[in-house]
Amino acid sequence: PSPAFTLTTLAGDPLTSAELRGKRIALNFWATWCGPCQLEVPELNRLFQENGAADVVVVGISDEPPETIRAFLA
């Protein structure tokens, strides 16, 4: 088992490890300016799409401001 954690989503809502119990979790520490991180995005999307939301959760963790992340995602 992983240690308990609570993160804040881009929407400002809490996300706890307890909510994800029973699912496989991929924690990805990344940054918008990181070239290798940008190359990982399609693979992480593929992982999620092939396994479905019921089984796999991909959680991206960054210390950048939410507006920077939103601009990158757009």
mmCIF file of C-alpha atoms in Angstrom:
data_model
loop_
_atom_site.group_PDB
_atom_site.id
_atom_site.type_symbol
_atom_site.label_atom_id
_atom_site.label_comp_id
_atom_site.label_asym_id
_atom_site.label_seq_id
_atom_site.Cartn_x
_atom_site.Cartn_y
_atom_site.Cartn_z
ATOM 1 C CA PRO A 1 0.000 0.000 0.000
ATOM 2 C CA SER A 2 1.094 3.554 -0.689
ATOM 3 C CA PRO A 3 1.204 6.220 1.998
ATOM 4 C CA ALA A 4 -1.857 8.421 2.328
ATOM 5 C CA PHE A 5 -1.789 11.682 0.379
ATOM 6 C CA THR A 6 -3.992 14.636 -0.489
ATOM 7 C CA LEU A 7 -3.427 16.777 -3.573
ATOM 8 C CA THR A 8 -5.273 19.749 -5.012
ATOM 9 C CA THR A 9 -6.695 19.453 -8.535
ATOM 10 C CA LEU A 10 -6.612 22.253 -11.108
ATOM 11 C CA ALA A 11 -10.255 22.859 -10.222
ATOM 12 C CA GLY A 12 -9.179 23.489 -6.625
ATOM 13 C CA ASP A 13 -10.751 20.309 -5.272
ATOM 14 C CA PRO A 14 -8.937 17.883 -2.963
ATOM 15 C CA LEU A 15 -7.928 14.472 -4.309
ATOM 16 C CA THR A 16 -7.071 11.871 -1.682
ATOM 17 C CA SER A 17 -5.432 8.502 -2.005
ATOM 18 C CA ALA A 18 -8.448 7.016 -0.194
ATOM 19 C CA GLU A 19 -10.664 8.037 -3.154
ATOM 20 C CA LEU A 20 -8.380 6.077 -5.474
ATOM 21 C CA ARG A 21 -8.225 2.886 -3.427
ATOM 22 C CA GLY A 22 -8.437 -0.193 -5.629
ATOM 23 C CA LYS A 23 -7.133 1.563 -8.739
ATOM 24 C CA ARG A 24 -3.660 1.551 -10.193
ATOM 25 C CA ILE A 25 -2.148 5.015 -9.780
ATOM 26 C CA ALA A 26 0.569 6.519 -11.934
ATOM 27 C CA LEU A 27 2.055 9.545 -10.166
ATOM 28 C CA ASN A 28 3.899 11.724 -12.656
ATOM 29 C CA PHE A 29 6.070 14.565 -11.351
ATOM 30 C CA TRP A 30 6.432 16.980 -14.238
ATOM 31 C CA ALA A 31 6.861 20.585 -15.391
ATOM 32 C CA THR A 32 5.657 22.466 -18.435
ATOM 33 C CA TRP A 33 9.219 23.542 -19.299
ATOM 34 C CA CYS A 34 10.634 19.977 -19.095
ATOM 35 C CA GLY A 35 11.266 18.462 -22.550
ATOM 36 C CA PRO A 36 11.254 14.814 -21.388
ATOM 37 C CA CYS A 37 8.052 15.510 -19.427
ATOM 38 C CA GLN A 38 6.387 16.809 -22.590
ATOM 39 C CA LEU A 39 7.393 13.632 -24.421
ATOM 40 C CA GLU A 40 5.746 11.515 -21.690
ATOM 41 C CA VAL A 41 2.304 13.102 -22.126
ATOM 42 C CA PRO A 42 1.196 10.996 -25.140
ATOM 43 C CA GLU A 43 2.334 7.788 -23.400
ATOM 44 C CA LEU A 44 0.476 8.663 -20.205
ATOM 45 C CA ASN A 45 -2.638 9.459 -22.244
ATOM 46 C CA ARG A 46 -2.306 6.103 -24.014
ATOM 47 C CA LEU A 47 -1.943 4.291 -20.671
ATOM 48 C CA PHE A 48 -5.152 5.894 -19.429
ATOM 49 C CA GLN A 49 -7.092 5.312 -22.654
ATOM 50 C CA GLU A 50 -6.070 1.655 -22.936
ATOM 51 C CA ASN A 51 -6.930 0.834 -19.321
ATOM 52 C CA GLY A 52 -9.892 3.082 -18.631
ATOM 53 C CA ALA A 53 -10.776 5.347 -15.749
ATOM 54 C CA ALA A 54 -12.167 2.449 -13.718
ATOM 55 C CA ASP A 55 -8.727 0.844 -13.418
ATOM 56 C CA VAL A 56 -5.949 3.418 -13.933
ATOM 57 C CA VAL A 57 -5.585 6.974 -12.694
ATOM 58 C CA VAL A 58 -2.786 9.184 -13.994
ATOM 59 C CA VAL A 59 -2.008 12.008 -11.568
ATOM 60 C CA GLY A 60 0.298 14.760 -12.773
ATOM 61 C CA ILE A 61 2.047 16.641 -9.970
ATOM 62 C CA SER A 62 3.647 20.024 -10.579
ATOM 63 C CA ASP A 63 4.587 22.980 -8.409
ATOM 64 C CA GLU A 64 3.830 25.464 -11.166
ATOM 65 C CA PRO A 65 0.948 27.952 -10.921
ATOM 66 C CA PRO A 66 -2.411 26.568 -12.095
ATOM 67 C CA GLU A 67 -2.663 29.178 -14.874
ATOM 68 C CA THR A 68 0.682 28.008 -16.306
ATOM 69 C CA ILE A 69 -0.518 24.398 -16.331
ATOM 70 C CA ARG A 70 -3.879 25.341 -17.881
ATOM 71 C CA ALA A 71 -2.108 27.274 -20.665
ATOM 72 C CA PHE A 72 0.131 24.244 -21.340
ATOM 73 C CA LEU A 73 -2.854 21.889 -21.466
ATOM 74 C CA ALA A 74 -4.706 24.165 -23.888
#
